[in-house]
PDB file of C-alpha atoms and ligand atoms in Angstrom:
ATOM      1  CA  MET I   1      73.474  73.330 -25.705  1.00  0.00           C
ATOM      2  CA  ALA I   2      76.346  72.309 -28.012  1.00  0.00           C
ATOM      3  CA  PHE I   3      78.540  74.848 -29.540  1.00  0.00           C
ATOM      4  CA  LEU I   4      77.770  73.991 -33.049  1.00  0.00           C
ATOM      5  CA  GLN I   5      74.577  72.018 -33.660  1.00  0.00           C
ATOM      6  CA  ILE I   6      73.530  70.726 -37.023  1.00  0.00           C
ATOM      7  CA  ASP I   7      69.869  70.207 -36.346  1.00  0.00           C
ATOM      8  CA  HIS I   8      67.718  67.770 -38.642  1.00  0.00           C
ATOM      9  CA  VAL I   9      69.317  69.234 -41.878  1.00  0.00           C
ATOM     10  CA  SER I  10      68.176  67.702 -45.064  1.00  0.00           C
ATOM     11  CA  LYS I  11      69.173  68.871 -48.643  1.00  0.00           C
ATOM     12  CA  PHE I  12      67.305  68.452 -51.938  1.00  0.00           C
ATOM     13  CA  PHE I  13      68.420  69.489 -55.328  1.00  0.00           C
ATOM     14  CA  PRO I  14      66.522  69.578 -58.486  1.00  0.00           C
ATOM     15  CA  ASN I  15      66.576  66.166 -60.206  1.00  0.00           C
ATOM     16  CA  PRO I  16      69.025  66.140 -63.082  1.00  0.00           C
ATOM     17  CA  SER I  17      66.350  64.396 -65.170  1.00  0.00           C
ATOM     18  CA  GLY I  18      64.203  67.506 -64.595  1.00  0.00           C
ATOM     19  CA  ALA I  19      61.529  65.646 -62.665  1.00  0.00           C
ATOM     20  CA  GLY I  20      61.000  66.936 -59.080  1.00  0.00           C
ATOM     21  CA  GLN I  21      63.771  66.894 -56.561  1.00  0.00           C
ATOM     22  CA  VAL I  22      66.367  64.524 -55.316  1.00  0.00           C
ATOM     23  CA  CYS I  23      67.083  64.161 -51.561  1.00  0.00           C
ATOM     24  CA  ILE I  24      70.934  64.053 -51.346  1.00  0.00           C
ATOM     25  CA  PHE I  25      70.940  63.486 -47.459  1.00  0.00           C
ATOM     26  CA  ARG I  26      68.307  63.338 -44.758  1.00  0.00           C
ATOM     27  CA  ASP I  27      68.123  64.375 -41.102  1.00  0.00           C
ATOM     28  CA  ALA I  28      71.700  65.136 -40.395  1.00  0.00           C
ATOM     29  CA  THR I  29      71.913  65.855 -36.661  1.00  0.00           C
ATOM     30  CA  ILE I  30      75.302  66.363 -35.018  1.00  0.00           C
ATOM     31  CA  LYS I  31      76.184  68.241 -31.810  1.00  0.00           C
ATOM     32  CA  ILE I  32      79.818  69.510 -31.714  1.00  0.00           C
ATOM     33  CA  ASP I  33      81.497  70.810 -28.625  1.00  0.00           C
ATOM     34  CA  LYS I  34      83.734  73.883 -28.707  1.00  0.00           C
ATOM     35  CA  GLY I  35      87.322  72.915 -29.632  1.00  0.00           C
ATOM     36  CA  GLU I  36      86.308  69.514 -31.141  1.00  0.00           C
ATOM     37  CA  PHE I  37      87.757  68.181 -34.360  1.00  0.00           C
ATOM     38  CA  VAL I  38      84.964  66.348 -36.314  1.00  0.00           C
ATOM     39  CA  THR I  39      85.570  64.739 -39.737  1.00  0.00           C
ATOM     40  CA  VAL I  40      82.922  63.236 -42.168  1.00  0.00           C
ATOM     41  CA  ILE I  41      83.800  60.279 -44.482  1.00  0.00           C
ATOM     42  CA  GLY I  42      81.558  58.733 -46.965  1.00  0.00           C
ATOM     43  CA  HIS I  43      81.554  57.794 -50.713  1.00  0.00           C
ATOM     44  CA  SER I  44      81.581  60.430 -53.405  1.00  0.00           C
ATOM     45  CA  GLY I  45      78.227  62.164 -53.921  1.00  0.00           C
ATOM     46  CA  CYS I  46      76.784  61.408 -50.455  1.00  0.00           C
ATOM     47  CA  GLY I  47      76.786  65.146 -49.774  1.00  0.00           C
ATOM     48  CA  LYS I  48      79.696  65.686 -47.561  1.00  0.00           C
ATOM     49  CA  SER I  49      80.691  68.998 -49.306  1.00  0.00           C
ATOM     50  CA  THR I  50      77.053  70.150 -49.372  1.00  0.00           C
ATOM     51  CA  LEU I  51      76.743  69.679 -45.668  1.00  0.00           C
ATOM     52  CA  LEU I  52      79.977  71.695 -45.066  1.00  0.00           C
ATOM     53  CA  ASN I  53      78.754  74.380 -47.314  1.00  0.00           C
ATOM     54  CA  ILE I  54      75.441  74.583 -45.267  1.00  0.00           C
ATOM     55  CA  ILE I  55      77.459  74.951 -42.167  1.00  0.00           C
ATOM     56  CA  ALA I  56      79.470  77.730 -43.857  1.00  0.00           C
ATOM     57  CA  GLY I  57      76.366  79.292 -45.074  1.00  0.00           C
ATOM     58  CA  LEU I  58      77.265  79.049 -48.743  1.00  0.00           C
ATOM     59  CA  GLU I  59      74.221  76.686 -49.226  1.00  0.00           C
ATOM     60  CA  THR I  60      70.812  76.807 -47.628  1.00  0.00           C
ATOM     61  CA  PRO I  61      69.335  73.689 -45.971  1.00  0.00           C
ATOM     62  CA  SER I  62      66.137  72.403 -47.466  1.00  0.00           C
ATOM     63  CA  GLU I  63      65.000  71.361 -43.940  1.00  0.00           C
ATOM     64  CA  GLY I  64      66.438  72.007 -40.457  1.00  0.00           C
ATOM     65  CA  GLY I  65      69.166  74.510 -39.496  1.00  0.00           C
ATOM     66  CA  VAL I  66      72.628  75.325 -38.164  1.00  0.00           C
ATOM     67  CA  ILE I  67      72.945  76.704 -34.620  1.00  0.00           C
ATOM     68  CA  LEU I  68      76.278  78.280 -33.662  1.00  0.00           C
ATOM     69  CA  ASN I  69      76.801  79.406 -30.114  1.00  0.00           C
ATOM     70  CA  GLY I  70      73.138  79.693 -29.533  1.00  0.00           C
ATOM     71  CA  ARG I  71      72.305  81.480 -32.612  1.00  0.00           C
ATOM     72  CA  GLU I  72      71.042  80.335 -36.047  1.00  0.00           C
ATOM     73  CA  ALA I  73      73.909  80.781 -38.521  1.00  0.00           C
ATOM     74  CA  SER I  74      72.443  81.481 -41.978  1.00  0.00           C
ATOM     75  CA  GLY I  75      74.624  83.018 -44.666  1.00  0.00           C
ATOM     76  CA  PRO I  76      78.370  83.174 -44.700  1.00  0.00           C
ATOM     77  CA  GLY I  77      80.348  85.079 -42.064  1.00  0.00           C
ATOM     78  CA  LEU I  78      83.778  85.546 -40.657  1.00  0.00           C
ATOM     79  CA  ASP I  79      82.885  83.229 -37.749  1.00  0.00           C
ATOM     80  CA  ARG I  80      83.028  80.336 -40.263  1.00  0.00           C
ATOM     81  CA  MET I  81      86.101  80.088 -42.321  1.00  0.00           C
ATOM     82  CA  VAL I  82      86.428  77.479 -45.191  1.00  0.00           C
ATOM     83  CA  VAL I  83      89.517  75.976 -46.586  1.00  0.00           C
ATOM     84  CA  PHE I  84      88.975  74.532 -50.000  1.00  0.00           C
ATOM     85  CA  GLN I  85      90.953  71.779 -51.838  1.00  0.00           C
ATOM     86  CA  ASN I  86      91.728  74.139 -54.673  1.00  0.00           C
ATOM     87  CA  PHE I  87      93.302  76.656 -52.349  1.00  0.00           C
ATOM     88  CA  ALA I  88      91.214  79.709 -53.501  1.00  0.00           C
ATOM     89  CA  LEU I  89      94.118  82.285 -53.061  1.00  0.00           C
ATOM     90  CA  MET I  90      94.134  85.615 -54.695  1.00  0.00           C
ATOM     91  CA  PRO I  91      96.651  85.100 -57.576  1.00  0.00           C
ATOM     92  CA  TRP I  92      97.773  88.621 -57.771  1.00  0.00           C
ATOM     93  CA  MET I  93      98.553  88.936 -54.128  1.00  0.00           C
ATOM     94  CA  THR I  94     101.750  87.722 -52.203  1.00  0.00           C
ATOM     95  CA  VAL I  95     101.644  85.155 -49.508  1.00  0.00           C
ATOM     96  CA  PHE I  96     101.680  87.817 -47.041  1.00  0.00           C
ATOM     97  CA  GLU I  97      99.012  89.979 -48.741  1.00  0.00           C
ATOM     98  CA  ASN I  98      96.662  86.948 -49.102  1.00  0.00           C
ATOM     99  CA  ILE I  99      96.791  86.434 -45.225  1.00  0.00           C
ATOM    100  CA  ALA I 100      96.745  90.061 -44.377  1.00  0.00           C
ATOM    101  CA  LEU I 101      93.625  90.552 -46.423  1.00  0.00           C
ATOM    102  CA  ALA I 102      91.760  88.180 -44.137  1.00  0.00           C
ATOM    103  CA  VAL I 103      93.249  89.492 -40.958  1.00  0.00           C
ATOM    104  CA  ARG I 104      92.335  92.996 -41.793  1.00  0.00           C
ATOM    105  CA  SER I 105      88.767  92.087 -42.538  1.00  0.00           C
ATOM    106  CA  ALA I 106      88.456  90.144 -39.346  1.00  0.00           C
ATOM    107  CA  TYR I 107      90.100  92.786 -37.174  1.00  0.00           C
ATOM    108  CA  PRO I 108      89.467  96.171 -38.939  1.00  0.00           C
ATOM    109  CA  GLU I 109      90.473  98.073 -35.720  1.00  0.00           C
ATOM    110  CA  TRP I 110      94.134  96.640 -35.667  1.00  0.00           C
ATOM    111  CA  THR I 111      97.085  98.832 -36.729  1.00  0.00           C
ATOM    112  CA  ALA I 112      99.251  97.959 -39.690  1.00  0.00           C
ATOM    113  CA  ALA I 113     101.979  96.911 -37.302  1.00  0.00           C
ATOM    114  CA  GLN I 114      99.439  94.404 -35.335  1.00  0.00           C
ATOM    115  CA  VAL I 115      98.399  93.029 -38.655  1.00  0.00           C
ATOM    116  CA  SER I 116     101.954  92.499 -39.844  1.00  0.00           C
ATOM    117  CA  ALA I 117     103.025  90.795 -36.440  1.00  0.00           C
ATOM    118  CA  HIS I 118     100.052  88.500 -36.602  1.00  0.00           C
ATOM    119  CA  VAL I 119     100.496  87.466 -40.307  1.00  0.00           C
ATOM    120  CA  THR I 120     104.261  86.846 -39.781  1.00  0.00           C
ATOM    121  CA  ARG I 121     103.424  84.449 -36.783  1.00  0.00           C
ATOM    122  CA  TYR I 122     101.030  82.382 -38.891  1.00  0.00           C
ATOM    123  CA  ILE I 123     103.548  82.408 -41.846  1.00  0.00           C
ATOM    124  CA  ALA I 124     106.227  80.987 -39.491  1.00  0.00           C
ATOM    125  CA  LEU I 125     103.723  78.370 -38.059  1.00  0.00           C
ATOM    126  CA  VAL I 126     103.237  76.821 -41.401  1.00  0.00           C
ATOM    127  CA  GLY I 127     106.836  76.998 -42.270  1.00  0.00           C
ATOM    128  CA  LEU I 128     106.607  79.643 -45.007  1.00  0.00           C
ATOM    129  CA  LYS I 129     109.214  82.025 -43.504  1.00  0.00           C
ATOM    130  CA  GLY I 130     111.188  83.374 -46.602  1.00  0.00           C
ATOM    131  CA  ALA I 131     108.108  82.970 -48.960  1.00  0.00           C
ATOM    132  CA  GLU I 132     106.226  86.057 -47.825  1.00  0.00           C
ATOM    133  CA  ASN I 133     106.659  88.005 -50.995  1.00  0.00           C
ATOM    134  CA  LYS I 134     105.980  85.137 -53.419  1.00  0.00           C
ATOM    135  CA  ARG I 135     102.641  84.950 -55.459  1.00  0.00           C
ATOM    136  CA  PRO I 136     100.724  81.743 -55.626  1.00  0.00           C
ATOM    137  CA  ALA I 137     101.887  80.940 -59.124  1.00  0.00           C
ATOM    138  CA  ALA I 138     105.401  80.629 -57.671  1.00  0.00           C
ATOM    139  CA  LEU I 139     104.256  78.107 -54.978  1.00  0.00           C
ATOM    140  CA  SER I 140     103.952  74.404 -54.990  1.00  0.00           C
ATOM    141  CA  GLY I 141     100.459  72.916 -54.141  1.00  0.00           C
ATOM    142  CA  GLY I 142     101.704  72.159 -50.589  1.00  0.00           C
ATOM    143  CA  MET I 143     102.809  75.739 -50.153  1.00  0.00           C
ATOM    144  CA  LYS I 144      99.578  77.071 -51.504  1.00  0.00           C
ATOM    145  CA  GLN I 145      97.526  74.962 -49.032  1.00  0.00           C
ATOM    146  CA  ARG I 146      99.807  76.077 -46.093  1.00  0.00           C
ATOM    147  CA  VAL I 147      98.754  79.682 -47.018  1.00  0.00           C
ATOM    148  CA  GLY I 148      95.229  78.628 -47.151  1.00  0.00           C
ATOM    149  CA  LEU I 149      95.520  77.031 -43.838  1.00  0.00           C
ATOM    150  CA  ALA I 150      97.477  79.982 -42.284  1.00  0.00           C
ATOM    151  CA  ARG I 151      94.854  82.439 -43.616  1.00  0.00           C
ATOM    152  CA  ALA I 152      92.006  80.466 -42.126  1.00  0.00           C
ATOM    153  CA  PHE I 153      93.718  80.004 -38.579  1.00  0.00           C
ATOM    154  CA  SER I 154      94.815  83.590 -38.596  1.00  0.00           C
ATOM    155  CA  ILE I 155      91.406  85.098 -38.397  1.00  0.00           C
ATOM    156  CA  GLU I 156      90.562  82.611 -35.358  1.00  0.00           C
ATOM    157  CA  PRO I 157      87.185  81.880 -36.578  1.00  0.00           C
ATOM    158  CA  LYS I 158      84.692  80.071 -34.226  1.00  0.00           C
ATOM    159  CA  VAL I 159      84.462  77.277 -36.830  1.00  0.00           C
ATOM    160  CA  LEU I 160      86.970  76.054 -39.280  1.00  0.00           C
ATOM    161  CA  LEU I 161      85.567  74.227 -42.269  1.00  0.00           C
ATOM    162  CA  LEU I 162      87.969  72.026 -44.250  1.00  0.00           C
ATOM    163  CA  ASP I 163      86.939  70.514 -47.526  1.00  0.00           C
ATOM    164  CA  GLU I 164      89.458  67.840 -48.391  1.00  0.00           C
ATOM    165  CA  PRO I 165      92.149  70.433 -47.914  1.00  0.00           C
ATOM    166  CA  PHE I 166      95.024  67.829 -48.833  1.00  0.00           C
ATOM    167  CA  ALA I 167      93.340  66.198 -51.702  1.00  0.00           C
ATOM    168  CA  GLN I 168      95.587  67.920 -54.233  1.00  0.00           C
ATOM    169  CA  ILE I 169      98.860  67.423 -52.245  1.00  0.00           C
ATOM    170  CA  ASP I 170     101.385  64.553 -52.620  1.00  0.00           C
ATOM    171  CA  ALA I 171     101.491  62.019 -49.836  1.00  0.00           C
ATOM    172  CA  LEU I 172     104.826  63.027 -48.310  1.00  0.00           C
ATOM    173  CA  THR I 173     103.856  66.595 -48.110  1.00  0.00           C
ATOM    174  CA  ARG I 174     100.516  65.953 -46.963  1.00  0.00           C
ATOM    175  CA  GLY I 175     102.014  64.170 -43.893  1.00  0.00           C
ATOM    176  CA  VAL I 176     104.036  67.099 -42.988  1.00  0.00           C
ATOM    177  CA  ILE I 177     101.152  69.656 -43.361  1.00  0.00           C
ATOM    178  CA  GLN I 178      98.876  67.437 -41.365  1.00  0.00           C
ATOM    179  CA  GLU I 179     101.366  67.609 -38.471  1.00  0.00           C
ATOM    180  CA  GLU I 180     101.698  71.460 -39.030  1.00  0.00           C
ATOM    181  CA  LEU I 181      97.735  71.597 -38.750  1.00  0.00           C
ATOM    182  CA  ILE I 182      97.736  69.607 -35.576  1.00  0.00           C
ATOM    183  CA  GLN I 183     100.277  72.040 -34.161  1.00  0.00           C
ATOM    184  CA  MET I 184      98.124  75.021 -35.246  1.00  0.00           C
ATOM    185  CA  TRP I 185      94.999  73.437 -33.850  1.00  0.00           C
ATOM    186  CA  ASN I 186      96.797  72.511 -30.569  1.00  0.00           C
ATOM    187  CA  THR I 187      97.577  76.288 -30.094  1.00  0.00           C
ATOM    188  CA  SER I 188      94.264  77.618 -31.188  1.00  0.00           C
ATOM    189  CA  ARG I 189      91.802  74.748 -30.289  1.00  0.00           C
ATOM    190  CA  ASN I 190      89.458  75.889 -32.943  1.00  0.00           C
ATOM    191  CA  THR I 191      86.207  73.843 -33.576  1.00  0.00           C
ATOM    192  CA  VAL I 192      86.918  72.014 -36.890  1.00  0.00           C
ATOM    193  CA  PHE I 193      84.589  70.238 -39.221  1.00  0.00           C
ATOM    194  CA  MET I 194      86.569  68.483 -41.972  1.00  0.00           C
ATOM    195  CA  VAL I 195      85.655  66.534 -45.183  1.00  0.00           C
ATOM    196  CA  THR I 196      88.059  63.810 -46.128  1.00  0.00           C
ATOM    197  CA  HIS I 197      88.483  60.507 -48.044  1.00  0.00           C
ATOM    198  CA  ASP I 198      91.552  59.552 -46.174  1.00  0.00           C
ATOM    199  CA  VAL I 199      90.892  57.283 -43.254  1.00  0.00           C
ATOM    200  CA  ASP I 200      94.225  57.757 -41.805  1.00  0.00           C
ATOM    201  CA  GLU I 201      94.137  61.401 -41.904  1.00  0.00           C
ATOM    202  CA  ALA I 202      90.615  61.286 -40.098  1.00  0.00           C
ATOM    203  CA  ILE I 203      92.175  59.119 -37.455  1.00  0.00           C
ATOM    204  CA  LEU I 204      95.126  61.185 -36.868  1.00  0.00           C
ATOM    205  CA  LEU I 205      93.375  64.560 -36.704  1.00  0.00           C
ATOM    206  CA  SER I 206      89.729  63.806 -35.290  1.00  0.00           C
ATOM    207  CA  ASP I 207      88.029  63.526 -32.074  1.00  0.00           C
ATOM    208  CA  ARG I 208      84.939  61.902 -33.752  1.00  0.00           C
ATOM    209  CA  ILE I 209      84.521  60.616 -37.282  1.00  0.00           C
ATOM    210  CA  LEU I 210      81.069  60.635 -38.904  1.00  0.00           C
ATOM    211  CA  LEU I 211      80.334  57.943 -41.420  1.00  0.00           C
ATOM    212  CA  MET I 212      77.799  58.693 -44.145  1.00  0.00           C
ATOM    213  CA  THR I 213      75.836  56.130 -46.070  1.00  0.00           C
ATOM    214  CA  ASN I 214      75.515  56.699 -49.921  1.00  0.00           C
ATOM    215  CA  GLY I 215      73.335  59.078 -51.579  1.00  0.00           C
ATOM    216  CA  PRO I 216      70.645  59.737 -52.577  1.00  0.00           C
ATOM    217  CA  GLU I 217      68.941  59.735 -49.148  1.00  0.00           C
ATOM    218  CA  ALA I 218      72.289  59.503 -47.362  1.00  0.00           C
ATOM    219  CA  ARG I 219      72.388  59.501 -43.582  1.00  0.00           C
ATOM    220  CA  ILE I 220      74.959  60.022 -41.009  1.00  0.00           C
ATOM    221  CA  ALA I 221      74.793  56.345 -39.848  1.00  0.00           C
ATOM    222  CA  GLU I 222      77.647  56.192 -37.283  1.00  0.00           C
ATOM    223  CA  MET I 223      79.885  58.350 -35.097  1.00  0.00           C
ATOM    224  CA  VAL I 224      83.167  56.864 -34.312  1.00  0.00           C
ATOM    225  CA  HIS I 225      85.165  58.163 -31.326  1.00  0.00           C
ATOM    226  CA  VAL I 226      88.874  58.362 -31.954  1.00  0.00           C
ATOM    227  CA  SER I 227      89.949  57.151 -28.533  1.00  0.00           C
ATOM    228  CA  ILE I 228      93.654  57.944 -28.945  1.00  0.00           C
ATOM    229  CA  ALA I 229      95.127  60.371 -26.510  1.00  0.00           C
ATOM    230  CA  ARG I 230      96.594  63.647 -27.662  1.00  0.00           C
ATOM    231  CA  PRO I 231      99.029  64.941 -28.498  1.00  0.00           C
ATOM    232  CA  ARG I 232      99.223  62.697 -31.450  1.00  0.00           C
ATOM    233  CA  SER I 233     101.778  62.142 -34.285  1.00  0.00           C
ATOM    234  CA  ARG I 234     101.620  59.591 -37.073  1.00  0.00           C
ATOM    235  CA  GLU I 235     104.020  57.336 -35.209  1.00  0.00           C
ATOM    236  CA  THR I 236     102.086  57.431 -31.862  1.00  0.00           C
ATOM    237  CA  VAL I 237      98.760  56.941 -33.672  1.00  0.00           C
ATOM    238  CA  ILE I 238      99.797  53.787 -35.600  1.00  0.00           C
ATOM    239  CA  ASP I 239     101.299  52.202 -32.608  1.00  0.00           C
ATOM    240  CA  HIS I 240      98.080  52.699 -30.565  1.00  0.00           C
ATOM    241  CA  PRO I 241      96.118  49.623 -29.778  1.00  0.00           C
ATOM    242  CA  HIS I 242      92.948  51.154 -30.963  1.00  0.00           C
ATOM    243  CA  TYR I 243      94.218  52.275 -34.347  1.00  0.00           C
ATOM    244  CA  TYR I 244      93.656  49.228 -36.310  1.00  0.00           C
ATOM    245  CA  LYS I 245      90.284  48.609 -34.671  1.00  0.00           C
ATOM    246  CA  ILE I 246      89.156  52.017 -35.655  1.00  0.00           C
ATOM    247  CA  ARG I 247      90.692  51.864 -39.098  1.00  0.00           C
ATOM    248  CA  ASN I 248      89.207  48.429 -39.813  1.00  0.00           C
ATOM    249  CA  HIS I 249      85.793  49.512 -38.609  1.00  0.00           C
ATOM    250  CA  ILE I 250      85.836  52.444 -41.014  1.00  0.00           C
ATOM    251  CA  ILE I 251      87.018  50.536 -43.923  1.00  0.00           C
ATOM    252  CA  HIS I 252      84.503  47.782 -43.457  1.00  0.00           C
ATOM    253  CA  PHE I 253      81.747  50.347 -43.313  1.00  0.00           C
ATOM    254  CA  LEU I 254      82.949  51.871 -46.744  1.00  0.00           C
ATOM    255  CA  VAL I 255      83.408  48.577 -48.388  1.00  0.00           C
ATOM    256  CA  ARG I 256      79.913  47.455 -47.222  1.00  0.00           C
ATOM    257  CA  HIS I 257      78.524  50.621 -48.840  1.00  0.00           C
ATOM    258  CA  ALA I 258      80.527  50.269 -51.848  1.00  0.00           C
ATOM    259  CA  LYS I 259      78.871  46.981 -52.502  1.00  0.00           C
ATOM    260  CA  HIS I 260      75.325  47.517 -51.184  1.00  0.00           C
ATOM    261  CA  GLY I 261      74.742  51.202 -52.082  1.00  0.00           C
ATOM    262  CA  GLY I 262      72.802  53.646 -49.852  1.00  0.00           C
ATOM    263  CA  HIS I 263      71.040  51.342 -47.521  1.00  0.00           C
ATOM    264  CA  TYR I 264      72.500  50.867 -44.112  1.00  0.00           C
ATOM    265  CA  GLY I 265      72.559  47.048 -43.673  1.00  0.00           C
ATOM    266  CA  THR I 266      73.880  46.220 -40.288  1.00  0.00           C
ATOM    267  CA  GLY I 267      70.727  46.622 -38.381  1.00  0.00           C
ATOM    268  CA  HIS I 268      72.450  48.913 -35.956  1.00  0.00           C
ATOM    269  CA  GLN I 269      70.944  52.238 -36.707  1.00  0.00           C
ATOM    270  CA  ALA I 270      68.493  53.543 -34.010  1.00  0.00           C
ATOM    271  CA  GLU I 271      64.856  54.000 -34.774  1.00  0.00           C
ATOM    272  CA  SER I 272      65.308  57.769 -34.451  1.00  0.00           C
ATOM    273  CA  GLY I 273      67.773  57.835 -37.111  1.00  0.00           C
ATOM    274  CA  ASP I 274      70.401  58.859 -34.640  1.00  0.00           C
ATOM    275  CA  PRO I 275      73.917  57.751 -35.548  1.00  0.00           C
ATOM    276  CA  VAL I 276      75.261  54.639 -33.963  1.00  0.00           C
ATOM    277  CA  VAL I 277      78.016  55.660 -31.541  1.00  0.00           C
ATOM    278  CA  VAL I 278      81.122  53.421 -31.810  1.00  0.00           C
ATOM    279  CA  ASN I 279      83.698  53.737 -29.009  1.00  0.00           C
ATOM    280  CA  PHE I 280      86.587  51.380 -28.826  1.00  0.00           C
ATOM    281  CA  ASP I 281      87.745  52.788 -25.590  1.00  0.00           C
ATOM    282  CA  GLU I 282      84.634  51.657 -23.730  1.00  0.00           C
ATOM    283  CA  ALA I 283      84.260  48.717 -26.159  1.00  0.00           C
ATOM    284  CA  THR I 284      80.700  49.933 -26.756  1.00  0.00           C
ATOM    285  CA  VAL I 285      78.588  50.180 -29.869  1.00  0.00           C
ATOM    286  CA  SER I 286      75.427  51.870 -29.121  1.00  0.00           C
ATOM    287  CA  ALA I 287      72.743  53.826 -30.788  1.00  0.00           C
ATOM    288  CA  GLY I 288      72.157  57.485 -29.721  1.00  0.00           C
TER     289      GLY I 288
HETATM  290  N1  ATP Q   1      74.193  73.082 -56.807  1.00  0.00           N
HETATM  291  C1  ATP Q   1      73.901  71.772 -56.974  1.00  0.00           C
HETATM  292  N2  ATP Q   1      72.778  71.544 -57.756  1.00  0.00           N
HETATM  293  C2  ATP Q   1      72.436  70.189 -58.084  1.00  0.00           C
HETATM  294  N3  ATP Q   1      73.028  69.244 -57.515  1.00  0.00           N
HETATM  295  C3  ATP Q   1      73.985  69.301 -56.771  1.00  0.00           C
HETATM  296  C4  ATP Q   1      74.604  70.686 -56.352  1.00  0.00           C
HETATM  297  N4  ATP Q   1      75.584  70.539 -55.622  1.00  0.00           N
HETATM  298  C5  ATP Q   1      75.755  69.123 -55.473  1.00  0.00           C
HETATM  299  N5  ATP Q   1      74.970  68.561 -56.184  1.00  0.00           N
HETATM  300  C6  ATP Q   1      74.760  67.125 -56.231  1.00  0.00           C
HETATM  301  O1  ATP Q   1      74.634  66.643 -54.836  1.00  0.00           O
HETATM  302  C7  ATP Q   1      75.298  65.470 -54.618  1.00  0.00           C
HETATM  303  C8  ATP Q   1      76.294  65.596 -53.452  1.00  0.00           C
HETATM  304  O2  ATP Q   1      77.322  66.523 -53.881  1.00  0.00           O
HETATM  305  P1  ATP Q   1      78.611  66.744 -52.962  1.00  0.00           P
HETATM  306  O3  ATP Q   1      79.620  67.456 -53.611  1.00  0.00           O
HETATM  307  O4  ATP Q   1      78.132  67.368 -51.584  1.00  0.00           O
HETATM  308  O5  ATP Q   1      79.004  65.261 -52.474  1.00  0.00           O
HETATM  309  P2  ATP Q   1      80.481  64.816 -51.777  1.00  0.00           P
HETATM  310  O6  ATP Q   1      79.967  63.594 -50.857  1.00  0.00           O
HETATM  311  O7  ATP Q   1      81.130  65.895 -51.360  1.00  0.00           O
HETATM  312  O8  ATP Q   1      81.205  64.186 -52.903  1.00  0.00           O
HETATM  313  P3  ATP Q   1      82.875  63.986 -53.339  1.00  0.00           P
HETATM  314  O9  ATP Q   1      83.290  63.091 -52.301  1.00  0.00           O
HETATM  315  O10 ATP Q   1      82.776  63.522 -54.729  1.00  0.00           O
HETATM  316  O11 ATP Q   1      83.508  65.396 -53.135  1.00  0.00           O
HETATM  317  C9  ATP Q   1      75.995  65.108 -55.950  1.00  0.00           C
HETATM  318  O12 ATP Q   1      75.059  64.134 -56.500  1.00  0.00           O
HETATM  319  C10 ATP Q   1      76.090  66.373 -56.619  1.00  0.00           C
HETATM  320  O13 ATP Q   1      75.752  66.120 -58.037  1.00  0.00           O
END
C-alpha cells in the first residue's frame, strides 16, 4: 500500500447561484510513496487548494478519502503540516518563538535545551541566523516564508503540504529559497504535496507532476514523471535533455485547457479515469 493514498476523492460545494451543488473535481486518485515530492498544476479554480486542504484535514471530501500510512486521515493533525502562501506566522512572536511553538507541540517531552538546539538548526538551514529575535513585521516576504518552511520542516511531519509557498515572493528570492527547500528536503526526505502555478518550480522540485483539467468537474488527467536525476540545481535541470520536453508538454497541456476549458481533449485518458502516465525517460505515454 502507498504511504499516502488519495482514494477516489471528489468535492462538491454549494452552487453560488443557490441551486444545488457544483462538483469542483471528481475521482482524484493518487498513490504517493514515502519521501516522494509530488506537485499539482492546473488553471485557477480547478480545485488544487481544495485537494491540498482535504489531505491536510482542513476540508472534508464529499466522496472518497485520504489514507496515510494505512489509516484514514480525517481532521487536521501534526502528521500533516501546511505551508500557506500568506506565511501564517504569529505576528507577536519572534522568528525563534514561531518555530519553537511548533516544535514544542510536536515534541512535548523535549527539554527547553533540546527545543532550542532543534530550532537553531532549522533557522540556520534557511539562512536566518541573526534574525532569531525579529518579529514578522520586521521581515521581508522571503524571510517570512523561510520561517514558514523552517517551522514546517522542524516538526518533521509525515507529509508536508505546500500551497503555492513562493507565490508572494519575488523571482530572485524565490530561486534562492527553492534551493534551500531542496536542501532541507534532501536532509529530511519528507513526503511533499505541493500546489504551484510555476512550471519550472515544479520541474526543479518534483518527482511527479499532476496535471488537472479545468473545473467544474476537474480531473487529474496526467501524471508526468520528472526523469531528471537528483541532486538537482537550476543549472543542472535546465541543461538536462528532458527539461524542455517536460516543460513543453506541461505548457501545451495548460494552453490546450486555457482554450478548450474543462474537457480533456487529447483522447489519451483511460476509461477508468486514471491519469495518463507521461514518462520521457522511457519515452512512454500510457494510461494507468
Ligand atoms: N468553502 C468554499 N465554499 C464554496 N466554494 C468554494 C469553497 N472553497 C473553494 N471554493 C470554490 O472551489 C473552486 C476551487 O477552488 P480552489 O481554491 O481549490 O482552486 P485552485 O485550483 O486552488 O485555484 P487557484 O489556483 O486560483 O488558487 C473555486 O471555484 C472556489 O470558488
